[in-house]
mmCIF file with all atom_site columns, C-alpha atoms in Angstrom:
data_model
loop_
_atom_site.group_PDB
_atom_site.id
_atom_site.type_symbol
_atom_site.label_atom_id
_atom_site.label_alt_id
_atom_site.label_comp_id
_atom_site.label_asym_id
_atom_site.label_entity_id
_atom_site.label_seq_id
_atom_site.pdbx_PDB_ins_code
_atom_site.Cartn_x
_atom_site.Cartn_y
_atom_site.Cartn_z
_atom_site.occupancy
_atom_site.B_iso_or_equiv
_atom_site.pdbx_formal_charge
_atom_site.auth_seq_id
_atom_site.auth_comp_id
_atom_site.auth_asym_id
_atom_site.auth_atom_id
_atom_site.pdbx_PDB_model_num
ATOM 1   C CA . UNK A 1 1   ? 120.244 -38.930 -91.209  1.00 68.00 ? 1   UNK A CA 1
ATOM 2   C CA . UNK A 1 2   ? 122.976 -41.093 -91.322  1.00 82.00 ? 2   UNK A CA 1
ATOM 3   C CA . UNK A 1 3   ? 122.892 -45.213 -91.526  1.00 79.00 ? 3   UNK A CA 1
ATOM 4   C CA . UNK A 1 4   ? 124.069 -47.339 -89.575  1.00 88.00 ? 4   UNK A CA 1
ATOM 5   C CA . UNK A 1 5   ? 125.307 -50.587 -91.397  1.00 87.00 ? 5   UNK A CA 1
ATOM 6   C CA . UNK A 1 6   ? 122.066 -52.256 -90.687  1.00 85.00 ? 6   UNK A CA 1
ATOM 7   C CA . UNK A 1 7   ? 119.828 -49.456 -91.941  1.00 86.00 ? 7   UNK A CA 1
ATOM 8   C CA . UNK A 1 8   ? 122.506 -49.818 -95.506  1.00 87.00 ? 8   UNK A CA 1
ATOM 9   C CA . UNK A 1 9   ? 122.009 -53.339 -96.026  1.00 87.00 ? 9   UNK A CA 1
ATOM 10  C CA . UNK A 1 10  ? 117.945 -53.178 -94.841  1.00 85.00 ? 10  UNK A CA 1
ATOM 11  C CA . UNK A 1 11  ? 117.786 -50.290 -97.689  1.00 89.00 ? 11  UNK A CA 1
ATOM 12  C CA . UNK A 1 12  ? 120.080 -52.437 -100.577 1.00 91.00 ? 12  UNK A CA 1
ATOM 13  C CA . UNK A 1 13  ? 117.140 -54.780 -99.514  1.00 90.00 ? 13  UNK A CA 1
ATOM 14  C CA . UNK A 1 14  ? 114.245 -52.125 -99.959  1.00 88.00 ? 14  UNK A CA 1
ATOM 15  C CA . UNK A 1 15  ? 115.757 -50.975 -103.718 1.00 93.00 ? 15  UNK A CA 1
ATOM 16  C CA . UNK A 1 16  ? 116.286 -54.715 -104.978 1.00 94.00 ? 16  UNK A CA 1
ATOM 17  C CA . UNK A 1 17  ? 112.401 -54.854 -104.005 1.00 94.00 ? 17  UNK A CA 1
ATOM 18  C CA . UNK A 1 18  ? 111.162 -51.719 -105.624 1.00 94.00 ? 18  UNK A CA 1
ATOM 19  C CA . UNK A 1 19  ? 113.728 -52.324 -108.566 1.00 94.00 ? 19  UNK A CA 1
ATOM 20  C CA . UNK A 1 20  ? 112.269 -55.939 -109.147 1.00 95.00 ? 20  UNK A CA 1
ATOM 21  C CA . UNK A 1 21  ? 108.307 -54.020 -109.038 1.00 95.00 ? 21  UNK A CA 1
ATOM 22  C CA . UNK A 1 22  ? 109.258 -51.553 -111.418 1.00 93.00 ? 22  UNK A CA 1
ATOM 23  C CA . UNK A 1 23  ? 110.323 -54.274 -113.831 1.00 95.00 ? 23  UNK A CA 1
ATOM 24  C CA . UNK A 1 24  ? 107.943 -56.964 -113.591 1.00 96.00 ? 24  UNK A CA 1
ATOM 25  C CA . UNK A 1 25  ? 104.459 -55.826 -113.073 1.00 96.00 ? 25  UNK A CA 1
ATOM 26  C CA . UNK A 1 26  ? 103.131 -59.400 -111.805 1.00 97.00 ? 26  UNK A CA 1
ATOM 27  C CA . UNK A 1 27  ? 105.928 -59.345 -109.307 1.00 97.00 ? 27  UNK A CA 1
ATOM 28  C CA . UNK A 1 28  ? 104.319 -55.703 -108.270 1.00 97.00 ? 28  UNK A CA 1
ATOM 29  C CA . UNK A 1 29  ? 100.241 -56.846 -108.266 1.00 97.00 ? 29  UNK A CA 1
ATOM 30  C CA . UNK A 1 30  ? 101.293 -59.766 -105.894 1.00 97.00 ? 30  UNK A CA 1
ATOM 31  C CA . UNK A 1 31  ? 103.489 -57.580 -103.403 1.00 97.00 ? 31  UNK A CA 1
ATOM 32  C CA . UNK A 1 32  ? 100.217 -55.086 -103.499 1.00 96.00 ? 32  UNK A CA 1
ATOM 33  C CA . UNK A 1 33  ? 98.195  -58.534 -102.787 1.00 96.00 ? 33  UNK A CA 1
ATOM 34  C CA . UNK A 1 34  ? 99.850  -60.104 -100.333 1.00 95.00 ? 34  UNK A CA 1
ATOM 35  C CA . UNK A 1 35  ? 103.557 -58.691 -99.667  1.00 94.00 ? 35  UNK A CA 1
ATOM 36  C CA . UNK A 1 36  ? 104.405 -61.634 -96.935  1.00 92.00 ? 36  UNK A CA 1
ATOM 37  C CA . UNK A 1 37  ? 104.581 -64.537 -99.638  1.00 94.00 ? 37  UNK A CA 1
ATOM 38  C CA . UNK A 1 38  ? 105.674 -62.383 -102.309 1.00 96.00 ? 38  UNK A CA 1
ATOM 39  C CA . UNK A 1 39  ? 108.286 -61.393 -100.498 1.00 94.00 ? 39  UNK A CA 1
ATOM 40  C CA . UNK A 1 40  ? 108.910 -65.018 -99.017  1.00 93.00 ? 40  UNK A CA 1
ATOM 41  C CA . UNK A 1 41  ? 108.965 -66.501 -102.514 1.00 95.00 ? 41  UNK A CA 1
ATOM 42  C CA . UNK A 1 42  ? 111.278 -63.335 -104.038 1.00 95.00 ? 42  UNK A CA 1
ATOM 43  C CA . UNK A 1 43  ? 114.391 -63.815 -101.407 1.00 92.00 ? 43  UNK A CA 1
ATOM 44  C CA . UNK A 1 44  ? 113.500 -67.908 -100.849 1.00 93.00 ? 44  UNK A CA 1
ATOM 45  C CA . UNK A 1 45  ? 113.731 -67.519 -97.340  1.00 91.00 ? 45  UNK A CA 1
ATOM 46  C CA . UNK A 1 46  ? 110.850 -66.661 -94.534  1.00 87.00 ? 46  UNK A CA 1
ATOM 47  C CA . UNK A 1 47  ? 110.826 -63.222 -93.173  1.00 82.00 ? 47  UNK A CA 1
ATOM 48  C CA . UNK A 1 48  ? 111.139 -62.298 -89.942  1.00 78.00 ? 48  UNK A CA 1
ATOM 49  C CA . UNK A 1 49  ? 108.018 -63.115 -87.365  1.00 75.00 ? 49  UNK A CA 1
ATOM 50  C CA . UNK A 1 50  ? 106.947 -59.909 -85.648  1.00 80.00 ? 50  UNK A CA 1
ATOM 51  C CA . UNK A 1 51  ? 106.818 -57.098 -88.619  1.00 76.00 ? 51  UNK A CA 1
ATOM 52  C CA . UNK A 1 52  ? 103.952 -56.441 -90.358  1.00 83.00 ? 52  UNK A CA 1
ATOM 53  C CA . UNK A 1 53  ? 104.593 -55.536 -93.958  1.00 88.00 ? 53  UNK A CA 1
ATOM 54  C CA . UNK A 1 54  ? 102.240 -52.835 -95.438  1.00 89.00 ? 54  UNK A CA 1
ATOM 55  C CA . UNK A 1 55  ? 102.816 -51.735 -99.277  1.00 93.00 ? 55  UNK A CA 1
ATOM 56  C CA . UNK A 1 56  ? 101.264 -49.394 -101.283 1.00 92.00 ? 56  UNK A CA 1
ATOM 57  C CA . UNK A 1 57  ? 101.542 -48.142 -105.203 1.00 93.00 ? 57  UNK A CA 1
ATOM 58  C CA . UNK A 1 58  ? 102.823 -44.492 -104.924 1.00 92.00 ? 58  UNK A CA 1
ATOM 59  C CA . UNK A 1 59  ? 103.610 -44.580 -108.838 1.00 90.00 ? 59  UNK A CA 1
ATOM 60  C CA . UNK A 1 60  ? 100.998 -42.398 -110.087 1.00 93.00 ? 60  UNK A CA 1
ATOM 61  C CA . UNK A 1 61  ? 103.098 -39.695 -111.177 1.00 93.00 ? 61  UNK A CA 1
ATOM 62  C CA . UNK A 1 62  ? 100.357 -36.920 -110.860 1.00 96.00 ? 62  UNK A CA 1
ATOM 63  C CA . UNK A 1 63  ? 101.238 -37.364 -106.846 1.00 95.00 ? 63  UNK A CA 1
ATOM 64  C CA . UNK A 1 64  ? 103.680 -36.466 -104.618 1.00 94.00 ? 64  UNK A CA 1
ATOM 65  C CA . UNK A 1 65  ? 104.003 -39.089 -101.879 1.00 90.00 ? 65  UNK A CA 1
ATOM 66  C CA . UNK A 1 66  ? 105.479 -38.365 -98.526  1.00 89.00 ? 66  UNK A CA 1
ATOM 67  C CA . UNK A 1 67  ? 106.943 -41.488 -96.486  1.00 84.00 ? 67  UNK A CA 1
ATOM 68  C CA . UNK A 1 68  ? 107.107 -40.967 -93.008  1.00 84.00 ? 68  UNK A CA 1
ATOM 69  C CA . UNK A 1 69  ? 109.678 -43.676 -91.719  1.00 79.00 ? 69  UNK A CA 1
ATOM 70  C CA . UNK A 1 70  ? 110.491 -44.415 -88.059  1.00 78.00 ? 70  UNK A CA 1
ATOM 71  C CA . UNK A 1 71  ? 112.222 -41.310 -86.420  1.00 78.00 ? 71  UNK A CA 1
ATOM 72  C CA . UNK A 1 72  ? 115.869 -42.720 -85.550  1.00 69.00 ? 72  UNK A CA 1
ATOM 73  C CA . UNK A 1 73  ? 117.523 -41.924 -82.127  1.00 67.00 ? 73  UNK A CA 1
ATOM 74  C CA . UNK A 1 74  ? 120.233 -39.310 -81.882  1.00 61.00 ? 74  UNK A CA 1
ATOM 75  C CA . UNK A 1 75  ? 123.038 -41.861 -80.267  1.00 61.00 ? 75  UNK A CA 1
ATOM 76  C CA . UNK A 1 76  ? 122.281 -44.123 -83.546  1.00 51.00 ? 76  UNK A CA 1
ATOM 77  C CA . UNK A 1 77  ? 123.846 -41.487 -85.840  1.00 54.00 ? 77  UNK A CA 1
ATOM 78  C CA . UNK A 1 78  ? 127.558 -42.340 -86.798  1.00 59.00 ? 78  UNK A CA 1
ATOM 79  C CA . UNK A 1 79  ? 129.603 -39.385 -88.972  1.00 58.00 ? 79  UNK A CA 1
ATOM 80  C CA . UNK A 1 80  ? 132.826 -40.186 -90.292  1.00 61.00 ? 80  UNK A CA 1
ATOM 81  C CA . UNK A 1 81  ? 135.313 -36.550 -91.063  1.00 62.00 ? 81  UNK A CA 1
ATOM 82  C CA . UNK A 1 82  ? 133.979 -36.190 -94.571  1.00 59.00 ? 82  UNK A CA 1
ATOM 83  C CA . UNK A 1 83  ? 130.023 -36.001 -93.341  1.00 56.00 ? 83  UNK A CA 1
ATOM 84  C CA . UNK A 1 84  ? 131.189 -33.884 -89.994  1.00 55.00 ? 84  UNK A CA 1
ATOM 85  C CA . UNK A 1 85  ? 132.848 -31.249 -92.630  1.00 57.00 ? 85  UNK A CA 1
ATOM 86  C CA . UNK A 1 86  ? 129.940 -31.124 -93.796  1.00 52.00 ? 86  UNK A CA 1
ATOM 87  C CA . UNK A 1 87  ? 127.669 -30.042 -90.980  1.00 52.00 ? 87  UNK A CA 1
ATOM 88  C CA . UNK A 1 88  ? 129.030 -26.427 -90.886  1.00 51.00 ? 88  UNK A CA 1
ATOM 89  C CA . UNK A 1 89  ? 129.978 -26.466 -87.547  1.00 50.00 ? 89  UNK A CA 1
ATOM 90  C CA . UNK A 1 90  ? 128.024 -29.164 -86.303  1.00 48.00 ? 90  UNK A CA 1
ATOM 91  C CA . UNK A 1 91  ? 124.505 -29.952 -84.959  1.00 47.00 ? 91  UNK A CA 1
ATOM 92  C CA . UNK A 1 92  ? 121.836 -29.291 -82.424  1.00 46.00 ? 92  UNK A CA 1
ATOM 93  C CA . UNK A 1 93  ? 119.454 -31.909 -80.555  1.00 48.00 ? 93  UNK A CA 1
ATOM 94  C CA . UNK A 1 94  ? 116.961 -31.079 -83.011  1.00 46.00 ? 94  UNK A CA 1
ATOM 95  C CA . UNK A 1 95  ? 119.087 -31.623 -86.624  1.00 45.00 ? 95  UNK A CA 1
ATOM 96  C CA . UNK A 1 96  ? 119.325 -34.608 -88.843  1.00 47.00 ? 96  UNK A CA 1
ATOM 97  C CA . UNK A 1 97  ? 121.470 -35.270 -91.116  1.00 49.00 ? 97  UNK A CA 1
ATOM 98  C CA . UNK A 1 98  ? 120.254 -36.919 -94.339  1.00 53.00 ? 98  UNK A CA 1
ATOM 99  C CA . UNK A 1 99  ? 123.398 -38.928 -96.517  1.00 55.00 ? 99  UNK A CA 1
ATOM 100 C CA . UNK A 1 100 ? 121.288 -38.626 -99.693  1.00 54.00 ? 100 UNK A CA 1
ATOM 101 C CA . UNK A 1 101 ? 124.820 -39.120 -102.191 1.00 59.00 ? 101 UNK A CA 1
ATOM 102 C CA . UNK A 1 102 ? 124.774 -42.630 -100.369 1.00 58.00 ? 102 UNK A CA 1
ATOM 103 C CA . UNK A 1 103 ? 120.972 -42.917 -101.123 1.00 54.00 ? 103 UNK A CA 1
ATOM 104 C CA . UNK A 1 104 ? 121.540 -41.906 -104.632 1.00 54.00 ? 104 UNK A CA 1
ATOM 105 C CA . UNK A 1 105 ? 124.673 -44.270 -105.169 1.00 59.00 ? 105 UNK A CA 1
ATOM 106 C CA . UNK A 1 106 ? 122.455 -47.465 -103.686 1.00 54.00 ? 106 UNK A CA 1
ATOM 107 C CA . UNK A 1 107 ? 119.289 -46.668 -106.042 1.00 56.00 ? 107 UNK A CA 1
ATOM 108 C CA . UNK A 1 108 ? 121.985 -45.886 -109.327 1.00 55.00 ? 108 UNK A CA 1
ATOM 109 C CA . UNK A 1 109 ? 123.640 -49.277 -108.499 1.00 58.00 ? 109 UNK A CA 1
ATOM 110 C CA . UNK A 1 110 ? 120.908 -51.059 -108.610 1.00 52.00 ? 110 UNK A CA 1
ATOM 111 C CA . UNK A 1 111 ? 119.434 -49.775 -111.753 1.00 49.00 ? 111 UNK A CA 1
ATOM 112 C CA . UNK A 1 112 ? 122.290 -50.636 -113.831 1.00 49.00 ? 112 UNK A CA 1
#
């Protein structure tokens, strides 16, 4: 899948939060307890009113955890030439295209 600019800065927003509960363990018990004022307190600003915010600890590494996120919509995918090279000739209705180098770049960047 491809972000949009929202989605990019929503997921700088998402590693600053799991970077931050990898390194400080209180920081992580109190986003397990109650991620609203945890998360209030951590940017200094209140969140926006109508999302629920549901967290759990997938850091056991005997698992392998499986996110499901929300399914985007096929007009919300943008390609620039480099990412359209690399569909091989396109894609169907039913393809998504995942930008993991970008994912990998925004979690390397923010463990430096």
């Amino acid at each position: 899948m491809i972000l949009t600019e929202e989605q990019k800065k929503g997921q700088d927003v998402f590693f600053r939060i799991i970077a931050e509960a990898w390194e400080n363990d209180d920081f992580k018990k109190s986003l397990l307890k109650n991620p609203e004022k945890t998360l209030e307190a951590f940017f200094g600003r209140r969140l926006p009113i109508g999302k629920k915010i549901k967290v759990t600890d997938q850091s056991d590494p005997e698992f392998l955890y499986i996110n499901i996120p929300i399914k985007m919509q096929q007009n919300d995918q943008e390609l620039d030439e480099k990412k359209l090279d690399n569909c091989g000739g396109g894609t169907s209705a039913n393809t998504v295209i995942t930008d993991f180098g970008s994912l990998y770049d925004s979690l390397r960047d923010i463990n430096k």
